GROMACS .gro file of C-alpha atoms in nm:
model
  400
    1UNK     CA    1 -15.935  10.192 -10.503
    2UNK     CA    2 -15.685  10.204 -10.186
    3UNK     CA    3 -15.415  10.391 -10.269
    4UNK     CA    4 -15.221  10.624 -10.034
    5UNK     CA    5 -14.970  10.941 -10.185
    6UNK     CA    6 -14.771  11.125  -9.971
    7UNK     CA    7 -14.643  11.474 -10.089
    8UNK     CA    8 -14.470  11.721  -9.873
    9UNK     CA    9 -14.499  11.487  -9.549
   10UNK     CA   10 -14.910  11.542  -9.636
   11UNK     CA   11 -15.094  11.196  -9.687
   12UNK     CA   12 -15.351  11.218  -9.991
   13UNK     CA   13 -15.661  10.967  -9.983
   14UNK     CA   14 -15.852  10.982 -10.253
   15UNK     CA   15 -16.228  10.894 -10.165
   16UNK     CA   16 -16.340  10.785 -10.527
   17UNK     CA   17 -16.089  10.729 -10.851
   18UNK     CA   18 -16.251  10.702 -11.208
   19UNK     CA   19 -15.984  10.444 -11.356
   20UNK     CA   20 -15.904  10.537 -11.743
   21UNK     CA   21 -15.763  10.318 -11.986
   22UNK     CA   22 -15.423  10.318 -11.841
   23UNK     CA   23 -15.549  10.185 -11.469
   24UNK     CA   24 -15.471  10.496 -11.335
   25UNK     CA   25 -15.746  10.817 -11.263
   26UNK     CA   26 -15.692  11.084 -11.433
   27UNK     CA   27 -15.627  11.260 -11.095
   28UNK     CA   28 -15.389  11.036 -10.995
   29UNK     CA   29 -15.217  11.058 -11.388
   30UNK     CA   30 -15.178  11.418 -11.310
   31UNK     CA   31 -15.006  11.407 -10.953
   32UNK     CA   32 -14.759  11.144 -11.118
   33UNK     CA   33 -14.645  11.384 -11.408
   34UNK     CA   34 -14.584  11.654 -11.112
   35UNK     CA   35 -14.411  11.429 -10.909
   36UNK     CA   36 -14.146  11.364 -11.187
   37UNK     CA   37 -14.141  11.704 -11.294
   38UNK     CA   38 -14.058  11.798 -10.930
   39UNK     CA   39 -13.805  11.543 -10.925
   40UNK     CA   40 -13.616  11.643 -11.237
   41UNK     CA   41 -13.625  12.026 -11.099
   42UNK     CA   42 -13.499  11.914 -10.805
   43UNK     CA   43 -13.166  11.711 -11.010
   44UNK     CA   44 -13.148  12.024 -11.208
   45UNK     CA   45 -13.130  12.250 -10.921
   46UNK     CA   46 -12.831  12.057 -10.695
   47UNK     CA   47 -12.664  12.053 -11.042
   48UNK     CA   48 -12.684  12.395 -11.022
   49UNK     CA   49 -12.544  12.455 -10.661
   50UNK     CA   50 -12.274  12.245 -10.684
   51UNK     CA   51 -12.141  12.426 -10.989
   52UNK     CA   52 -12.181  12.780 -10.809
   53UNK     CA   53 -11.999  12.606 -10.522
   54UNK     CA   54 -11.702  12.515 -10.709
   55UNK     CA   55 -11.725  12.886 -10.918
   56UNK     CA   56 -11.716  13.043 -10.538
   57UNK     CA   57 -11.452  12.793 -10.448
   58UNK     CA   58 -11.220  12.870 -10.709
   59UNK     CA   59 -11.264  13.253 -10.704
   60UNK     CA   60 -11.144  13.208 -10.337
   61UNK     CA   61 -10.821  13.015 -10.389
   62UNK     CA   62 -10.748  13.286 -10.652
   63UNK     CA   63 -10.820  13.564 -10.453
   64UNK     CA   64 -10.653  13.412 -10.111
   65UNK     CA   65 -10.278  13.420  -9.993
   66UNK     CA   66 -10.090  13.117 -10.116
   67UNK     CA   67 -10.011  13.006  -9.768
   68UNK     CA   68 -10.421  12.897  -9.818
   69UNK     CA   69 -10.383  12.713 -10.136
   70UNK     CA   70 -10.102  12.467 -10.019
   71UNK     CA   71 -10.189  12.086 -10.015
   72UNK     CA   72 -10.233  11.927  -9.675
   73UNK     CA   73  -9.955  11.706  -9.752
   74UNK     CA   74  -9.703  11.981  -9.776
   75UNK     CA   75  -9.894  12.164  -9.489
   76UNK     CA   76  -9.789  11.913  -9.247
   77UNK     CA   77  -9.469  11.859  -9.355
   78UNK     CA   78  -9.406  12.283  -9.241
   79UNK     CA   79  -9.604  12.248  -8.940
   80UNK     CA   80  -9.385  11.950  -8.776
   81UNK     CA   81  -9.082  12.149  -8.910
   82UNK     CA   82  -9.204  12.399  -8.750
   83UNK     CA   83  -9.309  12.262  -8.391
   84UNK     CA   84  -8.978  12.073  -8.432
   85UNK     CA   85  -8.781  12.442  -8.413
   86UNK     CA   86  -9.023  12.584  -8.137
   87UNK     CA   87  -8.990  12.289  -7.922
   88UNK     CA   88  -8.644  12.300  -7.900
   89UNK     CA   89  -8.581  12.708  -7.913
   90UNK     CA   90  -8.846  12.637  -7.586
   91UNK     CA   91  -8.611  12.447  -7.389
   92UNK     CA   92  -8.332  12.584  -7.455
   93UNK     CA   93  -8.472  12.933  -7.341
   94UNK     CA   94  -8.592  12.711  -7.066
   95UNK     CA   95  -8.232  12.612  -6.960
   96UNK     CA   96  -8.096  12.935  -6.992
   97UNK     CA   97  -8.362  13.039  -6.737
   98UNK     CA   98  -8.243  12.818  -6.514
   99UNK     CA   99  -7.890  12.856  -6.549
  100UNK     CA  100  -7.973  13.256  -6.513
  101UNK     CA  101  -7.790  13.351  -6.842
  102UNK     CA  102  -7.836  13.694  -6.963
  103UNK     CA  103  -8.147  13.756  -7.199
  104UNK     CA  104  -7.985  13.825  -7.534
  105UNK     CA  105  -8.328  13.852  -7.752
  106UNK     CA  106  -8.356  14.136  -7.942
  107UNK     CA  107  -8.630  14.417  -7.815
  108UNK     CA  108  -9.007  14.295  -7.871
  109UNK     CA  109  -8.882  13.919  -7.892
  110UNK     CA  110  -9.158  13.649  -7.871
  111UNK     CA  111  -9.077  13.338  -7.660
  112UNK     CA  112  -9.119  13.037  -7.804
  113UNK     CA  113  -9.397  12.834  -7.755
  114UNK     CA  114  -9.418  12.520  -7.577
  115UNK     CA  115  -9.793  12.409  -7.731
  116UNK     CA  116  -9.735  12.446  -8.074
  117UNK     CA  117  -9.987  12.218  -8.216
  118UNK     CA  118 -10.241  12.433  -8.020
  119UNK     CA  119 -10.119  12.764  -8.127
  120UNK     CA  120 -10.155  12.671  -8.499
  121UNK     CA  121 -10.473  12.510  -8.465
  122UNK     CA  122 -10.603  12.841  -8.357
  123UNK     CA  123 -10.518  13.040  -8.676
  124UNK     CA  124 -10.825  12.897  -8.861
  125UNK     CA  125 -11.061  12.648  -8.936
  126UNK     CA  126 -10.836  12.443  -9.209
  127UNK     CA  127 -10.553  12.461  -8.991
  128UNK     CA  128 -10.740  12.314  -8.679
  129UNK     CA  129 -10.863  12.005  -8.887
  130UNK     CA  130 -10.499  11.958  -9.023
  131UNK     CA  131 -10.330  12.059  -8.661
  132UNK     CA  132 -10.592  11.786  -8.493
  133UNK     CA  133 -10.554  11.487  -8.756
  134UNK     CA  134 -10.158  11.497  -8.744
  135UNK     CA  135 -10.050  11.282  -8.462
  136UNK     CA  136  -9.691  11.372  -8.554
  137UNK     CA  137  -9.729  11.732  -8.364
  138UNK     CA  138  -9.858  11.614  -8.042
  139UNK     CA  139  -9.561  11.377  -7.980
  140UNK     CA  140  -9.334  11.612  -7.783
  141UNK     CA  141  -9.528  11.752  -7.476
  142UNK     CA  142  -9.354  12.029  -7.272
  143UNK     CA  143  -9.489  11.973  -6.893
  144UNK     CA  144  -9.461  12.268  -6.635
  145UNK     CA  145  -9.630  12.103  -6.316
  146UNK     CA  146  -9.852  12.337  -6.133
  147UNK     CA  147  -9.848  12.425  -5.744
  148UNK     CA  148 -10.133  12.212  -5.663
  149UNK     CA  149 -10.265  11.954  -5.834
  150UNK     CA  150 -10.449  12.049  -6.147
  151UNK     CA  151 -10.707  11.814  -6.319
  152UNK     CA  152 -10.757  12.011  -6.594
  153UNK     CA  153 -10.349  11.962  -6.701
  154UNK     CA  154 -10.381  11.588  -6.635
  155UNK     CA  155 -10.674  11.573  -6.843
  156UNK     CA  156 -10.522  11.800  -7.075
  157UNK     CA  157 -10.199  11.591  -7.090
  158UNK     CA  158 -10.374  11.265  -7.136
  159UNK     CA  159 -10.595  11.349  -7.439
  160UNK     CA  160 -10.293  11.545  -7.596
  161UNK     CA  161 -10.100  11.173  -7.533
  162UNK     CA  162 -10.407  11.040  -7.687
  163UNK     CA  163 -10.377  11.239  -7.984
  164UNK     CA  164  -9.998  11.098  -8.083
  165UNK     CA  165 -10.162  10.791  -8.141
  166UNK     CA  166  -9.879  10.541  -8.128
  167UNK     CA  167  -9.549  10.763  -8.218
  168UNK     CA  168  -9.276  10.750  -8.037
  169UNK     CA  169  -9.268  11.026  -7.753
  170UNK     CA  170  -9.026  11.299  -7.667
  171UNK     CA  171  -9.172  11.452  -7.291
  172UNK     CA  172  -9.027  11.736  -7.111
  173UNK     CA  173  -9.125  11.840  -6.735
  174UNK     CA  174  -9.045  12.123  -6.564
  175UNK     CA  175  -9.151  12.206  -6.230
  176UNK     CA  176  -9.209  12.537  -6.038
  177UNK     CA  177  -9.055  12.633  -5.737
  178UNK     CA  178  -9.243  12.462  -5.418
  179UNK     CA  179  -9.419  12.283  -5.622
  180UNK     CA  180  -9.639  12.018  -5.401
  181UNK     CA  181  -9.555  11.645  -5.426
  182UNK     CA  182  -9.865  11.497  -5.513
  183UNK     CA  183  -9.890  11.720  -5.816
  184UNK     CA  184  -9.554  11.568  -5.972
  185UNK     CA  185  -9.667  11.248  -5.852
  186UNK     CA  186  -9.974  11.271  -6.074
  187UNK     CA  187  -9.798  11.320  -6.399
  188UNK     CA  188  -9.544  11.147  -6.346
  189UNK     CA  189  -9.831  10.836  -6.330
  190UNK     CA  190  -9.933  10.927  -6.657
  191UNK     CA  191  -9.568  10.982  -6.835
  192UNK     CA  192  -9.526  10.619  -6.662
  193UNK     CA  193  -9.790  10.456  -6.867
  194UNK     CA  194  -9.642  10.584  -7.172
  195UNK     CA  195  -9.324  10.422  -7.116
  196UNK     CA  196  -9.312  10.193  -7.418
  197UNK     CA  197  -9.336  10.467  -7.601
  198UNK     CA  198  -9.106  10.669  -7.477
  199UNK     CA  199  -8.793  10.784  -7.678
  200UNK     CA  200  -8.684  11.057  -7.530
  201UNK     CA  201  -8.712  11.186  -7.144
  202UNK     CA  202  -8.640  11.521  -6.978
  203UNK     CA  203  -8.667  11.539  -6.592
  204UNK     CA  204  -8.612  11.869  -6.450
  205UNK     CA  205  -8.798  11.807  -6.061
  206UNK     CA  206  -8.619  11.731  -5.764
  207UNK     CA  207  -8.405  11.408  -5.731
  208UNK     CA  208  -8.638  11.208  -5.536
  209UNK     CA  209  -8.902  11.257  -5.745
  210UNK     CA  210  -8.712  11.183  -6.055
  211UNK     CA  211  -8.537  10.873  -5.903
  212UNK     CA  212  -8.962  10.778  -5.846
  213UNK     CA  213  -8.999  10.772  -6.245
  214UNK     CA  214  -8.689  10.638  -6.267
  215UNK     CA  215  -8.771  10.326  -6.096
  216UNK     CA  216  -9.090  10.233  -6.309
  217UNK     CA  217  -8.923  10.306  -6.631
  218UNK     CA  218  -8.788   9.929  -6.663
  219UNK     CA  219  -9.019   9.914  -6.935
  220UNK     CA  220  -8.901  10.183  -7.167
  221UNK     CA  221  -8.722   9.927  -7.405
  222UNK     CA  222  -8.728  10.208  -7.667
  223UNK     CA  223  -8.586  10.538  -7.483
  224UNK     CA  224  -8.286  10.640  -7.677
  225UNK     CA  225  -8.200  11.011  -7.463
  226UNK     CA  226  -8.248  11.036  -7.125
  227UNK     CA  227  -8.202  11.423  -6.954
  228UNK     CA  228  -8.173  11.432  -6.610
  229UNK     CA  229  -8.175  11.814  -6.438
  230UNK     CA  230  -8.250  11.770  -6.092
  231UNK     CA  231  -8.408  12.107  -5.901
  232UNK     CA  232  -8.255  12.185  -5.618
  233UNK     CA  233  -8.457  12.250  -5.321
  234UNK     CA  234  -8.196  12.191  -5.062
  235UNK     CA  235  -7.860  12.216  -5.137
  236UNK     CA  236  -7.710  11.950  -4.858
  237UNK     CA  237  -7.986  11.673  -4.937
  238UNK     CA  238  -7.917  11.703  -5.292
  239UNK     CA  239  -7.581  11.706  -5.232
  240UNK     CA  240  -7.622  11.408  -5.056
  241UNK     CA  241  -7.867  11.234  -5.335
  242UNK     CA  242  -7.756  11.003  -5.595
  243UNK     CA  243  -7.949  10.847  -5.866
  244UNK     CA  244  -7.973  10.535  -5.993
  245UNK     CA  245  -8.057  10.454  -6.345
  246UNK     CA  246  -8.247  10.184  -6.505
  247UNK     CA  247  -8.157   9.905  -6.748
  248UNK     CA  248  -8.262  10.132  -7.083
  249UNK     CA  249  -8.116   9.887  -7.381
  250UNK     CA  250  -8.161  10.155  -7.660
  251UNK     CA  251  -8.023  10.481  -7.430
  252UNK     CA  252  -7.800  10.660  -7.712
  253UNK     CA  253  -7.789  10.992  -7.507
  254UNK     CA  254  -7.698  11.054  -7.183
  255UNK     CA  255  -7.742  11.394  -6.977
  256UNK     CA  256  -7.760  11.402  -6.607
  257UNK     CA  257  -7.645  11.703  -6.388
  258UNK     CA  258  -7.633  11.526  -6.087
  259UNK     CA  259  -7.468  11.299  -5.841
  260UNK     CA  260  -7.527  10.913  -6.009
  261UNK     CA  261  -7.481  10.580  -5.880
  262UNK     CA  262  -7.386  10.388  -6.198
  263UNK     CA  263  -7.369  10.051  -5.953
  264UNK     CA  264  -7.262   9.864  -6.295
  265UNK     CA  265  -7.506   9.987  -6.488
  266UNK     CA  266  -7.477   9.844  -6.892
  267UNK     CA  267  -7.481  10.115  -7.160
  268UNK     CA  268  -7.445   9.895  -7.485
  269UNK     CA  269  -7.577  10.134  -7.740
  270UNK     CA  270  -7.461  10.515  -7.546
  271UNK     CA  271  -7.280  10.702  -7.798
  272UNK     CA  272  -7.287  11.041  -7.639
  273UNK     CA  273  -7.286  11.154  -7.242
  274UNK     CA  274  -7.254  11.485  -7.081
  275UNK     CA  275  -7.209  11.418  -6.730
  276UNK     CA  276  -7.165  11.663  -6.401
  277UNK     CA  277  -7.046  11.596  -6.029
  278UNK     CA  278  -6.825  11.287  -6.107
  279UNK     CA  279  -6.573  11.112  -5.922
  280UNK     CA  280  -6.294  10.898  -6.044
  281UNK     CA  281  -6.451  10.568  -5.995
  282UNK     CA  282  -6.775  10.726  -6.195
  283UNK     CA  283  -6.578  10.815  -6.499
  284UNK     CA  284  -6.427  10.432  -6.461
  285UNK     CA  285  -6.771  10.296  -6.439
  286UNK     CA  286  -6.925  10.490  -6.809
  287UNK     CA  287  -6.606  10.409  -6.974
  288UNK     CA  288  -6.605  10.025  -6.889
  289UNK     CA  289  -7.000   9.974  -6.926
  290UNK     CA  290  -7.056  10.204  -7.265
  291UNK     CA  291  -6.826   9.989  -7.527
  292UNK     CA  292  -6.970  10.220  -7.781
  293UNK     CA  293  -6.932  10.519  -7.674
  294UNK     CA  294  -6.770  10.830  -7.905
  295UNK     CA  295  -6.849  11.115  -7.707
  296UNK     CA  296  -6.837  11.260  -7.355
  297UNK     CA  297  -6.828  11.551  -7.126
  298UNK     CA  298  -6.743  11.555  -6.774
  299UNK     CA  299  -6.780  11.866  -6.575
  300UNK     CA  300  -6.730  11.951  -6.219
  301UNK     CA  301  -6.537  11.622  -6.176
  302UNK     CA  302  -6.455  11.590  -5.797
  303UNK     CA  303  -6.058  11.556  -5.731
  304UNK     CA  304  -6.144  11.212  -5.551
  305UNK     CA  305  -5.864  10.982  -5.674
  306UNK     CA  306  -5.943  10.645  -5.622
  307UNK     CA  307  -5.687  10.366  -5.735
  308UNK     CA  308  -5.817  10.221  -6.144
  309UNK     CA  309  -5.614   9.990  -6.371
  310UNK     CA  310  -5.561  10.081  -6.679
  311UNK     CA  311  -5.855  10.132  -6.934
  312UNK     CA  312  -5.835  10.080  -7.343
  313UNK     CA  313  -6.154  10.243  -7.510
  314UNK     CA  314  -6.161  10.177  -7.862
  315UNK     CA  315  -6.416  10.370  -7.977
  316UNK     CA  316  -6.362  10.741  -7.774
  317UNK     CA  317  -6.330  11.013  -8.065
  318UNK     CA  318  -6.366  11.337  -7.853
  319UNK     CA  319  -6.338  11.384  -7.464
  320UNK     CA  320  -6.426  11.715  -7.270
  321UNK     CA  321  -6.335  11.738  -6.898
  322UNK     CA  322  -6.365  12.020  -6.649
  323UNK     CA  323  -6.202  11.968  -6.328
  324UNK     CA  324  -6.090  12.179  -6.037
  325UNK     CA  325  -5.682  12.103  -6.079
  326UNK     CA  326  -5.464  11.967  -6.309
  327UNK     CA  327  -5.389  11.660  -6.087
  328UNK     CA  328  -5.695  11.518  -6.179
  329UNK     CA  329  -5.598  11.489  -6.543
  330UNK     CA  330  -5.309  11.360  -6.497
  331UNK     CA  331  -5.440  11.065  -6.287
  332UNK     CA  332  -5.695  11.011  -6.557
  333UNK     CA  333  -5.447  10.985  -6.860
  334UNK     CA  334  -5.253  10.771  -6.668
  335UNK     CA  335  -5.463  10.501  -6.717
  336UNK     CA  336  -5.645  10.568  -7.013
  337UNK     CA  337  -5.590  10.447  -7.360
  338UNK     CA  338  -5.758  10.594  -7.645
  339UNK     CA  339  -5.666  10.479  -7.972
  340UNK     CA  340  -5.970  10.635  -8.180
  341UNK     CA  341  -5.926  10.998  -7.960
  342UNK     CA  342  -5.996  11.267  -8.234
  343UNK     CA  343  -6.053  11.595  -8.009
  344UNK     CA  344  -5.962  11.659  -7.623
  345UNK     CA  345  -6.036  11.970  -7.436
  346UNK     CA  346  -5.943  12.041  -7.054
  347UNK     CA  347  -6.061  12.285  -6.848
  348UNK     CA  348  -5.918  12.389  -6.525
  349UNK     CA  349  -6.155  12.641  -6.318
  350UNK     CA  350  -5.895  12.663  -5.974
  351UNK     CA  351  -5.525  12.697  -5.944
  352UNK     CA  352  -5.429  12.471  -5.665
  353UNK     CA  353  -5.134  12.328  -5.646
  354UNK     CA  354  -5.082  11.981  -5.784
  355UNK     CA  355  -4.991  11.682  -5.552
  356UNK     CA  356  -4.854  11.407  -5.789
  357UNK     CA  357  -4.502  11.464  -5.866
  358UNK     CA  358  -4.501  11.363  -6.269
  359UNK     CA  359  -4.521  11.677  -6.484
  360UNK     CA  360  -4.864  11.680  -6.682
  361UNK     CA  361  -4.689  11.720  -7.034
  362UNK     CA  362  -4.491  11.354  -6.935
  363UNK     CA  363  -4.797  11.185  -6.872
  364UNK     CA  364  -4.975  11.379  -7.202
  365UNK     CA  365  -4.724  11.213  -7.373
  366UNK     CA  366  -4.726  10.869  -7.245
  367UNK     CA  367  -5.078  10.904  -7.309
  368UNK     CA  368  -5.029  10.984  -7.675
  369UNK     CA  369  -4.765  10.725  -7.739
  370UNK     CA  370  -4.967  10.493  -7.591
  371UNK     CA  371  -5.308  10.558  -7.788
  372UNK     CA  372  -5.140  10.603  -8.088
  373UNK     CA  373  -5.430  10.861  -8.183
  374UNK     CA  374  -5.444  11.125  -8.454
  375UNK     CA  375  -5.529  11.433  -8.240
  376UNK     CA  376  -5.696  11.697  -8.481
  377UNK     CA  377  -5.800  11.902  -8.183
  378UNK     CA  378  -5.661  12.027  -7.884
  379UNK     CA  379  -5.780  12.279  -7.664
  380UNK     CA  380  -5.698  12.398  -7.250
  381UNK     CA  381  -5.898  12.656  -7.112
  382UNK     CA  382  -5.873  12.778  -6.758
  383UNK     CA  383  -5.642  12.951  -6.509
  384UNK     CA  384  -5.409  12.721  -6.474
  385UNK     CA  385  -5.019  12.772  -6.384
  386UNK     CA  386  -4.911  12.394  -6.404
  387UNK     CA  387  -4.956  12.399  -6.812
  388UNK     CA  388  -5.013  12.627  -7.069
  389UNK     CA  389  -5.206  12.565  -7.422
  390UNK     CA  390  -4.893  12.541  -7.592
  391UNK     CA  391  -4.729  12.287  -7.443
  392UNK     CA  392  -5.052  12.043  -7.544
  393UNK     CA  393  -4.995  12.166  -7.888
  394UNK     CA  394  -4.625  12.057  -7.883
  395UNK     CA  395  -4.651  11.750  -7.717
  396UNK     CA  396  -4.924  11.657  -7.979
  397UNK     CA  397  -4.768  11.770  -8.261
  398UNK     CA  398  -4.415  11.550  -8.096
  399UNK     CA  399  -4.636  11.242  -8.158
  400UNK     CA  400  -4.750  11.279  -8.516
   0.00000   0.00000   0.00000
């Protein structure tokens, strides 16, 4: 007869078969019964390991820290806390840097880190596969450009972009001193690409390299805080810079450092602005073309008085200005109207003399009774000779 066994990757042929009663050689009967015995062993036996498995398994958890016995729902939920805190400790160190602020961290202080995701996929192997399948942790990149241009950070930058999937993206870049211009050119190419995505953008490289992102970011329909920090390599050509923004429908937060160009720009949903070397006409300009906004800071407003009509805001709750005299306030609240003004704080850094002739506290006043505002906060800081804390606190307390 023709048959054909195969045992152990070994083919059998059996030359001659006597055929018993059942069709099948008693040979052939007996490899049969062994086949199914081997088969049922072999059931019996992965029973076996998969119960010691989940004995070994089980000792483990009991045996291990509870950190290692939390569910990977829960896990997540503390890492993105987590690289939330670090991200943001990161910068801020970062700006204090900058700004060269004293270092108060205690003695044997770590800095934070800027690649969290990476730092806790390294702990072990659990961690990696949770670190690596959480898009959530790689949406906030922290970008310090290199000298030269470096393909391993663009590739590195890329895949971690790659890795957010389709989240929303919070990107900070930093450059180093002298840093070369096709370097900054290359990421900002790939931070370009990602501009529908975008929600939140921090620049810190110099102003014509940040006007170059600037300018292709047209498409960033979703950007809601936008942090400009120009570096400055030269101190007249910066001086001598201004930026101009984009159209960014959804920009809720505004920070720029810098000499701007507003040119009319439309702010419809800004809320909040913190904005440096100002003019006048610049202050004009946010006020008119943010409806909405509730809160800003101007600092190191430049006494350049140019003529404004009067301006209602309805929606102001809390104003901050810094400014070299006094004058300059009191050209500014004489044409502003502020009905919804909850908190106002001046501060004066020089003690020049004034050159309008109305008394500040007169136009305070006028101000007041004009805004018909419930001040809850008043507050003059400075070195001023021309007014004095208290006579704010009067003349705000006359109008209630």
């Amino acid at each position: 007869m023709a048959l054909e066994y195969v045992f152990k990757l070994q083919e059998f042929h059996p030359n001659a078969c006597k055929i018993g009663e059942n069709g099948i050689c008693g040979f052939c009967s007996k490899i049969s019964l062994l086949n199914t015995d081997i088969q049922r062993l072999q059931r019996a036996l992965k029973i076996l390991v998969d119960e010691r498995r989940s004995l070994l398994d089980g000792y483990a958890n009991q045996m291990h820290s509870a950190i290692y016995r939390i569910p990977p729902e829960l896990l997540i939920r503390i890492f993105t806390l987590y690289a939330e805190d670090e991200h943001d400790s990161y910068l801020k160190a970062e700006y204090n840097s900058q700004a060269n602020k004293p270092n108060l961290y205690p003695k044997g202080y770590t800095r934070p880190s800027r690649a969290t995701s990476l730092t806790l996929s390294a702990v072990c192997k659990r961690w990696r596969e949770v670190s690596f399948a959480t898009p959530m942790l790689w949406t906030a990149p922290v970008v310090t450009i290199k000298p030269r241009p470096s393909r391993i950070q663009d590739e590195l930058l890329t895949e971690w972009l790659d890795r957010s999937c389709n989240l929303p993206l919070d990107v900070s870049v930093f450059c180093l001193y002298k840093t070369d211009t096709s370097a900054i050119n290359l990421i900002g190419r790939i931070i370009v690409q990602q501009a529908p995505r975008l929600a939140r953008l921090d620049l810190n490289l110099p102003p014509n390299r940040c006007q170059d992102i600037l300018n292709r970011l047209e498409g960033a329909q979703g950007l809601e805080e936008l942090r400009l920090h120009p570096v400055e390599t030269s101190e007249e050509y910066c001086r001598n810079r201004t930026l101009s923004l984009p159209v960014l429908p959804a920009l809720r937060t505004l920070w720029i450092n810098h000499a701007v160009n507003f040119n009319k720009t439309e702010f419809p949903a800004l809320v909040t602005c913190d904005l440096g070397r100002l003019d006048m006409k610049d202050i004009v300009e946010i006020l008119v073309h943010a409806p909405n906004l509730e809160q800003c800071a101007f600092s190191n407003v430049r006494c350049i008085h140019d003529q404004a009509s009067p301006l209602r805001h309805a929606h102001l709750r809390k104003l901050d200005i810094s400014s070299p005299t006094v004058d300059f306030m009191t050209v500014l609240l004489g044409i502003l109207t502020l009905p919804s003004l909850q908190s106002i704080k001046f501060s004066v850094f020089n003690s020049q003399e004034r050159s309008t002739t109305e008394p500040f506290e007169n136009v305070f006043a006028s101000f007041l009774y004009r805004s018909q505002c419930l001040l809850q906060e008043v507050e003059l800081s400075g070195n001023s000779k021309d007014l004095s804390q208290e006579t704010l606190m009067r003349r705000s307390a006359g109008q209630k």
